[in-house]
PDB file of C-alpha atoms in Angstrom:
ATOM      1  CA  MET A   1      31.931 112.555  73.322  1.00 36.00           C
ATOM      2  CA  GLU A   2      35.161 111.285  74.896  1.00 37.00           C
ATOM      3  CA  LYS A   3      34.681 109.709  78.310  1.00 38.00           C
ATOM      4  CA  ILE A   4      36.672 111.282  81.114  1.00 42.00           C
ATOM      5  CA  SER A   5      39.175 108.701  82.335  1.00 45.00           C
ATOM      6  CA  PHE A   6      39.554 107.666  85.964  1.00 40.00           C
ATOM      7  CA  LEU A   7      42.969 109.372  85.970  1.00 42.00           C
ATOM      8  CA  LYS A   8      41.468 112.713  84.950  1.00 47.00           C
ATOM      9  CA  VAL A   9      38.756 112.528  87.583  1.00 43.00           C
ATOM     10  CA  PHE A  10      41.342 111.568  90.192  1.00 42.00           C
ATOM     11  CA  VAL A  11      43.705 114.413  89.263  1.00 46.00           C
ATOM     12  CA  PHE A  12      40.967 117.068  89.271  1.00 51.00           C
ATOM     13  CA  SER A  13      39.615 115.761  92.590  1.00 46.00           C
ATOM     14  CA  ILE A  14      43.056 115.807  94.200  1.00 45.00           C
ATOM     15  CA  LEU A  15      43.730 119.295  92.848  1.00 54.00           C
ATOM     16  CA  THR A  16      40.473 120.613  94.288  1.00 51.00           C
ATOM     17  CA  LEU A  17      41.029 119.000  97.676  1.00 46.00           C
ATOM     18  CA  THR A  18      44.585 120.271  97.984  1.00 49.00           C
ATOM     19  CA  ILE A  19      43.535 123.808  97.124  1.00 49.00           C
ATOM     20  CA  LEU A  20      40.696 123.701  99.652  1.00 46.00           C
ATOM     21  CA  PHE A  21      42.555 122.128 102.567  1.00 46.00           C
ATOM     22  CA  ALA A  22      46.270 122.850 102.165  1.00 48.00           C
ATOM     23  CA  SER A  23      47.545 125.848 104.085  1.00 45.00           C
ATOM     24  CA  ASP A  24      50.761 126.109 102.101  1.00 49.00           C
ATOM     25  CA  ASN A  25      50.144 126.938  98.429  1.00 48.00           C
ATOM     26  CA  LYS A  26      53.700 125.864  97.628  1.00 49.00           C
ATOM     27  CA  SER A  27      53.355 122.423  99.153  1.00 63.00           C
ATOM     28  CA  GLU A  28      54.763 119.479  97.311  1.00 71.00           C
ATOM     29  CA  PHE A  29      51.312 117.878  97.135  1.00 68.00           C
ATOM     30  CA  ILE A  30      49.809 120.882  95.312  1.00 70.00           C
ATOM     31  CA  GLN A  31      52.771 121.028  92.978  1.00 73.00           C
ATOM     32  CA  ARG A  32      52.371 117.368  92.047  1.00 75.00           C
ATOM     33  CA  ALA A  33      48.652 117.844  91.371  1.00 74.00           C
ATOM     34  CA  TYR A  34      49.400 120.956  89.329  1.00 79.00           C
ATOM     35  CA  ASN A  35      52.029 119.076  87.302  1.00 81.00           C
ATOM     36  CA  SER A  36      49.539 116.310  86.571  1.00 82.00           C
ATOM     37  CA  VAL A  37      46.999 118.808  85.226  1.00 86.00           C
ATOM     38  CA  ILE A  38      49.714 120.497  83.159  1.00 88.00           C
ATOM     39  CA  LYS A  39      50.508 117.159  81.488  1.00 89.00           C
ATOM     40  CA  LEU A  40      46.872 116.696  80.535  1.00 90.00           C
ATOM     41  CA  ALA A  41      46.665 120.280  79.324  1.00 89.00           C
ATOM     42  CA  GLU A  42      49.699 119.779  77.087  1.00 89.00           C
ATOM     43  CA  LYS A  43      47.753 116.995  75.390  1.00 90.00           C
ATOM     44  CA  GLY A  44      44.959 119.465  74.670  1.00 90.00           C
ATOM     45  CA  ASP A  45      42.501 118.180  77.280  1.00 92.00           C
ATOM     46  CA  PRO A  46      39.835 120.939  77.525  1.00 93.00           C
ATOM     47  CA  ASN A  47      38.974 120.206  81.162  1.00 93.00           C
ATOM     48  CA  ALA A  48      42.606 120.504  82.203  1.00 93.00           C
ATOM     49  CA  LEU A  49      43.045 123.710  80.209  1.00 95.00           C
ATOM     50  CA  PHE A  50      39.917 125.134  81.813  1.00 94.00           C
ATOM     51  CA  SER A  51      41.077 124.092  85.297  1.00 91.00           C
ATOM     52  CA  LEU A  52      44.406 125.859  84.779  1.00 92.00           C
ATOM     53  CA  GLY A  53      42.558 128.965  83.638  1.00 94.00           C
ATOM     54  CA  GLU A  54      40.425 128.875  86.794  1.00 92.00           C
ATOM     55  CA  MET A  55      43.499 128.398  88.969  1.00 90.00           C
ATOM     56  CA  TYR A  56      45.261 131.417  87.489  1.00 93.00           C
ATOM     57  CA  PHE A  57      42.082 133.501  87.531  1.00 94.00           C
ATOM     58  CA  LEU A  58      41.432 132.810  91.231  1.00 91.00           C
ATOM     59  CA  GLY A  59      45.018 132.342  92.395  1.00 88.00           C
ATOM     60  CA  MET A  60      44.301 128.805  93.624  1.00 82.00           C
ATOM     61  CA  GLY A  61      47.601 127.020  94.231  1.00 79.00           C
ATOM     62  CA  VAL A  62      49.380 129.445  91.894  1.00 86.00           C
ATOM     63  CA  THR A  63      50.059 133.169  91.756  1.00 91.00           C
ATOM     64  CA  LYS A  64      47.020 134.944  90.338  1.00 95.00           C
ATOM     65  CA  ASP A  65      47.680 135.808  86.699  1.00 96.00           C
ATOM     66  CA  TYR A  66      44.801 137.021  84.512  1.00 97.00           C
ATOM     67  CA  ASN A  67      46.914 136.921  81.351  1.00 96.00           C
ATOM     68  CA  LYS A  68      47.620 133.221  81.822  1.00 96.00           C
ATOM     69  CA  ALA A  69      43.968 132.654  82.700  1.00 96.00           C
ATOM     70  CA  VAL A  70      42.916 134.202  79.384  1.00 97.00           C
ATOM     71  CA  ASP A  71      45.445 132.085  77.527  1.00 96.00           C
ATOM     72  CA  TYR A  72      44.185 128.827  79.045  1.00 96.00           C
ATOM     73  CA  PHE A  73      40.529 129.781  78.632  1.00 97.00           C
ATOM     74  CA  GLU A  74      41.174 130.533  74.950  1.00 96.00           C
ATOM     75  CA  LYS A  75      42.811 127.134  74.456  1.00 96.00           C
ATOM     76  CA  ALA A  76      39.981 125.373  76.289  1.00 96.00           C
ATOM     77  CA  SER A  77      37.371 127.322  74.285  1.00 96.00           C
ATOM     78  CA  LYS A  78      38.950 126.292  70.988  1.00 94.00           C
ATOM     79  CA  ASN A  79      38.579 122.719  72.230  1.00 93.00           C
ATOM     80  CA  GLY A  80      34.861 123.231  72.832  1.00 95.00           C
ATOM     81  CA  HIS A  81      34.763 123.963  76.579  1.00 96.00           C
ATOM     82  CA  ILE A  82      31.559 125.951  77.157  1.00 97.00           C
ATOM     83  CA  LYS A  83      32.407 127.364  80.606  1.00 96.00           C
ATOM     84  CA  ALA A  84      35.731 128.585  79.251  1.00 97.00           C
ATOM     85  CA  MET A  85      33.857 130.395  76.470  1.00 97.00           C
ATOM     86  CA  PHE A  86      31.706 132.169  79.044  1.00 97.00           C
ATOM     87  CA  ASN A  87      34.742 133.078  81.152  1.00 97.00           C
ATOM     88  CA  LEU A  88      36.475 134.543  78.110  1.00 97.00           C
ATOM     89  CA  GLY A  89      33.398 136.567  77.263  1.00 98.00           C
ATOM     90  CA  TYR A  90      33.241 137.780  80.853  1.00 97.00           C
ATOM     91  CA  MET A  91      36.903 138.838  80.868  1.00 97.00           C
ATOM     92  CA  TYR A  92      36.614 140.721  77.567  1.00 98.00           C
ATOM     93  CA  HIS A  93      33.361 142.302  78.730  1.00 97.00           C
ATOM     94  CA  ASN A  94      34.924 143.592  81.929  1.00 97.00           C
ATOM     95  CA  GLY A  95      38.500 144.167  80.760  1.00 97.00           C
ATOM     96  CA  ILE A  96      40.044 141.593  83.107  1.00 96.00           C
ATOM     97  CA  GLY A  97      43.480 140.462  81.925  1.00 95.00           C
ATOM     98  CA  VAL A  98      42.717 141.938  78.505  1.00 96.00           C
ATOM     99  CA  LYS A  99      41.675 145.254  77.042  1.00 97.00           C
ATOM    100  CA  LYS A 100      37.903 145.632  77.289  1.00 97.00           C
ATOM    101  CA  ASP A 101      36.474 144.517  73.957  1.00 97.00           C
ATOM    102  CA  TYR A 102      32.708 144.174  73.603  1.00 98.00           C
ATOM    103  CA  LYS A 103      32.963 142.608  70.137  1.00 97.00           C
ATOM    104  CA  LYS A 104      35.141 139.771  71.417  1.00 97.00           C
ATOM    105  CA  ALA A 105      32.906 139.423  74.471  1.00 98.00           C
ATOM    106  CA  LEU A 106      29.907 139.157  72.169  1.00 97.00           C
ATOM    107  CA  LYS A 107      31.674 136.529  70.073  1.00 97.00           C
ATOM    108  CA  TRP A 108      32.423 134.250  73.021  1.00 98.00           C
ATOM    109  CA  PHE A 109      29.044 134.741  74.684  1.00 98.00           C
ATOM    110  CA  LYS A 110      27.409 133.766  71.391  1.00 97.00           C
ATOM    111  CA  GLU A 111      29.563 130.646  71.118  1.00 97.00           C
ATOM    112  CA  ALA A 112      28.653 129.567  74.641  1.00 97.00           C
ATOM    113  CA  ALA A 113      24.991 130.513  74.189  1.00 97.00           C
ATOM    114  CA  LYS A 114      24.765 128.412  71.034  1.00 96.00           C
ATOM    115  CA  ASN A 115      25.939 125.520  73.183  1.00 95.00           C
ATOM    116  CA  GLY A 116      23.183 126.128  75.721  1.00 96.00           C
ATOM    117  CA  ASP A 117      24.902 128.242  78.389  1.00 97.00           C
ATOM    118  CA  PRO A 118      22.181 130.350  80.107  1.00 96.00           C
ATOM    119  CA  LYS A 119      24.606 132.823  81.701  1.00 97.00           C
ATOM    120  CA  SER A 120      25.966 133.694  78.263  1.00 98.00           C
ATOM    121  CA  MET A 121      22.419 134.114  76.984  1.00 98.00           C
ATOM    122  CA  LEU A 122      21.757 136.540  79.835  1.00 97.00           C
ATOM    123  CA  TYR A 123      24.888 138.545  79.065  1.00 97.00           C
ATOM    124  CA  LEU A 124      23.973 138.684  75.377  1.00 98.00           C
ATOM    125  CA  GLY A 125      20.545 139.995  76.287  1.00 97.00           C
ATOM    126  CA  THR A 126      22.098 142.612  78.543  1.00 97.00           C
ATOM    127  CA  MET A 127      24.532 143.759  75.850  1.00 98.00           C
ATOM    128  CA  TYR A 128      21.719 144.198  73.324  1.00 98.00           C
ATOM    129  CA  TYR A 129      19.556 145.871  75.965  1.00 97.00           C
ATOM    130  CA  LYS A 130      22.264 148.378  76.903  1.00 96.00           C
ATOM    131  CA  GLY A 131      23.839 148.722  73.468  1.00 97.00           C
ATOM    132  CA  GLU A 132      27.255 147.449  74.547  1.00 97.00           C
ATOM    133  CA  GLY A 133      29.327 146.925  71.402  1.00 95.00           C
ATOM    134  CA  VAL A 134      26.133 146.742  69.350  1.00 96.00           C
ATOM    135  CA  SER A 135      23.199 148.976  68.565  1.00 96.00           C
ATOM    136  CA  THR A 136      20.517 148.803  71.224  1.00 96.00           C
ATOM    137  CA  ASP A 137      18.084 146.125  70.134  1.00 97.00           C
ATOM    138  CA  TYR A 138      15.268 145.304  72.540  1.00 97.00           C
ATOM    139  CA  GLY A 139      14.010 142.540  70.249  1.00 96.00           C
ATOM    140  CA  LYS A 140      17.303 140.643  70.487  1.00 97.00           C
ATOM    141  CA  ALA A 141      17.525 141.424  74.202  1.00 97.00           C
ATOM    142  CA  LEU A 142      14.070 139.916  74.687  1.00 97.00           C
ATOM    143  CA  TYR A 143      15.058 136.885  72.602  1.00 97.00           C
ATOM    144  CA  TRP A 144      18.147 136.090  74.667  1.00 98.00           C
ATOM    145  CA  PHE A 145      16.528 136.854  78.022  1.00 98.00           C
ATOM    146  CA  THR A 146      13.689 134.514  77.066  1.00 97.00           C
ATOM    147  CA  LYS A 147      16.112 131.789  75.971  1.00 97.00           C
ATOM    148  CA  ALA A 148      17.946 132.054  79.289  1.00 97.00           C
ATOM    149  CA  SER A 149      14.667 132.023  81.206  1.00 97.00           C
ATOM    150  CA  ASP A 150      13.446 128.984  79.269  1.00 96.00           C
ATOM    151  CA  SER A 151      16.677 127.269  80.342  1.00 95.00           C
ATOM    152  CA  GLY A 152      15.528 127.643  83.943  1.00 95.00           C
ATOM    153  CA  TYR A 153      18.038 130.321  84.986  1.00 96.00           C
ATOM    154  CA  PRO A 154      16.582 132.273  87.985  1.00 96.00           C
ATOM    155  CA  GLN A 155      18.440 135.506  87.234  1.00 97.00           C
ATOM    156  CA  ALA A 156      16.997 135.431  83.708  1.00 97.00           C
ATOM    157  CA  HIS A 157      13.474 134.989  85.105  1.00 97.00           C
ATOM    158  CA  PHE A 158      14.072 138.100  87.191  1.00 98.00           C
ATOM    159  CA  ILE A 159      15.605 140.267  84.442  1.00 97.00           C
ATOM    160  CA  LEU A 160      12.875 139.300  81.989  1.00 97.00           C
ATOM    161  CA  GLY A 161      10.302 139.999  84.691  1.00 98.00           C
ATOM    162  CA  LYS A 162      11.728 143.500  85.200  1.00 97.00           C
ATOM    163  CA  MET A 163      11.519 144.090  81.462  1.00 97.00           C
ATOM    164  CA  PHE A 164       7.786 143.339  81.484  1.00 98.00           C
ATOM    165  CA  TYR A 165       7.324 145.187  84.777  1.00 98.00           C
ATOM    166  CA  SER A 166       8.854 148.401  83.442  1.00 96.00           C
ATOM    167  CA  GLY A 167       7.544 148.055  79.891  1.00 97.00           C
ATOM    168  CA  LYS A 168      10.913 149.036  78.494  1.00 93.00           C
ATOM    169  CA  GLY A 169      11.391 147.302  75.141  1.00 92.00           C
ATOM    170  CA  VAL A 170       8.145 145.338  75.495  1.00 96.00           C
ATOM    171  CA  LYS A 171       4.511 146.067  76.167  1.00 97.00           C
ATOM    172  CA  GLN A 172       4.130 146.448  79.900  1.00 97.00           C
ATOM    173  CA  ASP A 173       2.442 143.387  81.387  1.00 98.00           C
ATOM    174  CA  PHE A 174       2.282 143.035  85.151  1.00 98.00           C
ATOM    175  CA  SER A 175       0.772 139.542  84.958  1.00 98.00           C
ATOM    176  CA  ILE A 176       3.722 138.161  82.984  1.00 98.00           C
ATOM    177  CA  ALA A 177       6.115 140.054  85.251  1.00 98.00           C
ATOM    178  CA  ALA A 178       4.520 138.477  88.331  1.00 98.00           C
ATOM    179  CA  GLU A 179       4.809 134.977  86.836  1.00 98.00           C
ATOM    180  CA  LEU A 180       8.482 135.489  86.085  1.00 98.00           C
ATOM    181  CA  PHE A 181       9.232 137.029  89.483  1.00 98.00           C
ATOM    182  CA  GLU A 182       7.561 134.047  91.127  1.00 98.00           C
ATOM    183  CA  LYS A 183       9.733 131.600  89.151  1.00 97.00           C
ATOM    184  CA  ALA A 184      12.852 133.403  90.355  1.00 97.00           C
ATOM    185  CA  ALA A 185      11.486 133.862  93.876  1.00 97.00           C
ATOM    186  CA  LEU A 186      10.874 130.145  94.266  1.00 97.00           C
ATOM    187  CA  HIS A 187      14.585 129.640  93.585  1.00 96.00           C
ATOM    188  CA  GLY A 188      15.482 132.016  96.425  1.00 95.00           C
ATOM    189  CA  HIS A 189      16.141 135.136  94.320  1.00 97.00           C
ATOM    190  CA  ALA A 190      15.920 137.891  96.951  1.00 96.00           C
ATOM    191  CA  GLU A 191      15.152 140.844  94.680  1.00 97.00           C
ATOM    192  CA  ALA A 192      12.495 138.877  92.789  1.00 98.00           C
ATOM    193  CA  GLN A 193      10.922 138.023  96.142  1.00 97.00           C
ATOM    194  CA  TYR A 194      10.857 141.744  96.931  1.00 98.00           C
ATOM    195  CA  TYR A 195       9.191 142.677  93.640  1.00 98.00           C
ATOM    196  CA  LEU A 196       6.670 139.868  94.001  1.00 98.00           C
ATOM    197  CA  GLY A 197       5.905 141.051  97.531  1.00 98.00           C
ATOM    198  CA  LYS A 198       5.375 144.580  96.229  1.00 97.00           C
ATOM    199  CA  MET A 199       2.963 143.318  93.599  1.00 98.00           C
ATOM    200  CA  TYR A 200       0.910 141.439  96.178  1.00 98.00           C
ATOM    201  CA  LEU A 201       0.958 144.594  98.282  1.00 97.00           C
ATOM    202  CA  THR A 202      -0.389 146.815  95.476  1.00 96.00           C
ATOM    203  CA  GLY A 203      -2.375 144.300  93.434  1.00 97.00           C
ATOM    204  CA  GLU A 204      -0.317 144.855  90.276  1.00 96.00           C
ATOM    205  CA  GLY A 205      -0.703 141.802  88.016  1.00 96.00           C
ATOM    206  CA  VAL A 206      -1.994 139.686  90.910  1.00 97.00           C
ATOM    207  CA  LYS A 207      -4.840 139.755  93.375  1.00 97.00           C
ATOM    208  CA  LYS A 208      -3.915 141.980  96.315  1.00 97.00           C
ATOM    209  CA  GLU A 209      -3.006 139.700  99.230  1.00 97.00           C
ATOM    210  CA  LEU A 210      -1.235 141.142 102.262  1.00 96.00           C
ATOM    211  CA  GLU A 211      -0.308 137.755 103.700  1.00 96.00           C
ATOM    212  CA  LEU A 212       1.552 136.813 100.530  1.00 97.00           C
ATOM    213  CA  ALA A 213       3.105 140.275 100.414  1.00 97.00           C
ATOM    214  CA  LYS A 214       4.391 139.766 103.969  1.00 96.00           C
ATOM    215  CA  TYR A 215       5.581 136.243 103.157  1.00 96.00           C
ATOM    216  CA  TRP A 216       7.703 137.312 100.191  1.00 97.00           C
ATOM    217  CA  MET A 217       9.043 140.420 101.925  1.00 97.00           C
ATOM    218  CA  GLN A 218      10.152 138.314 104.873  1.00 95.00           C
ATOM    219  CA  TYR A 219      11.972 135.879 102.622  1.00 94.00           C
ATOM    220  CA  SER A 220      13.484 138.694 100.565  1.00 95.00           C
ATOM    221  CA  TYR A 221      14.949 140.184 103.722  1.00 94.00           C
ATOM    222  CA  MET A 222      16.025 136.766 104.987  1.00 93.00           C
ATOM    223  CA  ASN A 223      17.916 136.277 101.718  1.00 93.00           C
ATOM    224  CA  GLY A 224      19.734 139.580 102.136  1.00 91.00           C
ATOM    225  CA  TYR A 225      17.747 142.194 100.173  1.00 94.00           C
ATOM    226  CA  ARG A 226      17.823 145.230 102.431  1.00 93.00           C
ATOM    227  CA  PRO A 227      14.935 147.329 101.009  1.00 95.00           C
ATOM    228  CA  ALA A 228      12.520 144.622 102.172  1.00 96.00           C
ATOM    229  CA  LYS A 229      13.220 145.635 105.786  1.00 94.00           C
ATOM    230  CA  LYS A 230      11.671 149.072 105.203  1.00 95.00           C
ATOM    231  CA  VAL A 231       8.455 147.497 103.953  1.00 96.00           C
ATOM    232  CA  LEU A 232       8.365 145.114 106.924  1.00 95.00           C
ATOM    233  CA  ASP A 233       8.840 148.034 109.312  1.00 94.00           C
ATOM    234  CA  THR A 234       6.239 150.201 107.547  1.00 95.00           C
ATOM    235  CA  TYR A 235       3.538 147.575 107.942  1.00 94.00           C
ATOM    236  CA  GLY A 236       4.679 146.371 111.353  1.00 94.00           C
ATOM    237  CA  TRP A 237       5.342 142.895 110.023  1.00 92.00           C
ATOM    238  CA  LYS A 238       7.509 140.527 111.995  1.00 85.00           C
ATOM    239  CA  VAL A 239      11.129 140.174 110.896  1.00 83.00           C
ATOM    240  CA  ILE A 240      11.717 136.430 110.861  1.00 75.00           C
ATOM    241  CA  ILE A 241      15.503 136.602 111.213  1.00 64.00           C
ATOM    242  CA  ARG A 242      18.009 138.387 113.396  1.00 48.00           C
ATOM    243  CA  LYS A 243      20.491 140.945 112.102  1.00 48.00           C
ATOM    244  CA  GLU A 244      23.500 138.793 112.983  1.00 45.00           C
ATOM    245  CA  THR A 245      22.387 136.105 110.555  1.00 49.00           C
ATOM    246  CA  LEU A 246      23.170 138.541 107.721  1.00 47.00           C
ATOM    247  CA  PRO A 247      26.737 139.825 108.231  1.00 45.00           C
ATOM    248  CA  GLY A 248      27.121 143.457 107.225  1.00 45.00           C
ATOM    249  CA  LEU A 249      23.386 144.129 107.078  1.00 44.00           C
ATOM    250  CA  ASP A 250      22.587 147.558 108.489  1.00 44.00           C
ATOM    251  CA  GLU A 251      19.159 147.543 110.098  1.00 41.00           C
ATOM    252  CA  ASN A 252      18.914 151.317 109.677  1.00 39.00           C
ATOM    253  CA  GLU A 253      19.285 151.358 105.887  1.00 40.00           C
TER     254      GLU A 253
END
């Protein structure tokens, strides 16, 4: 693998700093950084191509342009950039800058997944689970969700946990669901914390323990999952945060 030169690191660092701190997107400093990345991109550097795609996708230092973002992500992907592959899959999946095309989304998610990208694995699982561009295949959905979960991706722990919790596509198993919810919950996944709290409340897949139920419900609410508040109120459990710490959270929902 080619080592990233000091110049590349410097250029990408300067570009990031100028985008974050400059108030004028047309400043000379941003333009110089942009020109430096363009020069690297013209030489086929995948990191530069990816960075340009991100800039056009987000409108950072340039006018937002999804078509140009797709173009740069495609060039970066053909040069082996895994994050660019995921971004392409995401844009084709959602019809951003391109016509929605599940087959192309599937192609790029597969490319990224083969290179170890857990988010792409999760999207592949979801597409097989929902039958997006393919026939519904719970076996393949389970395979990709498991791969993503084995990669340590919290959202995959949660989705796989819900699969076992509901028994849709697999034999229902509350014990496995609880284990997976706990993995996600320990990474701060608010909805997983809620489900885990519910399971400790009802004794599904775990020994019924109200203190643990309260603990996970409190953290679920603290992390922004609104339904947890209803459970806290129902059982008269203390809310460990104030409303103002969660902007937009309606206490009455």
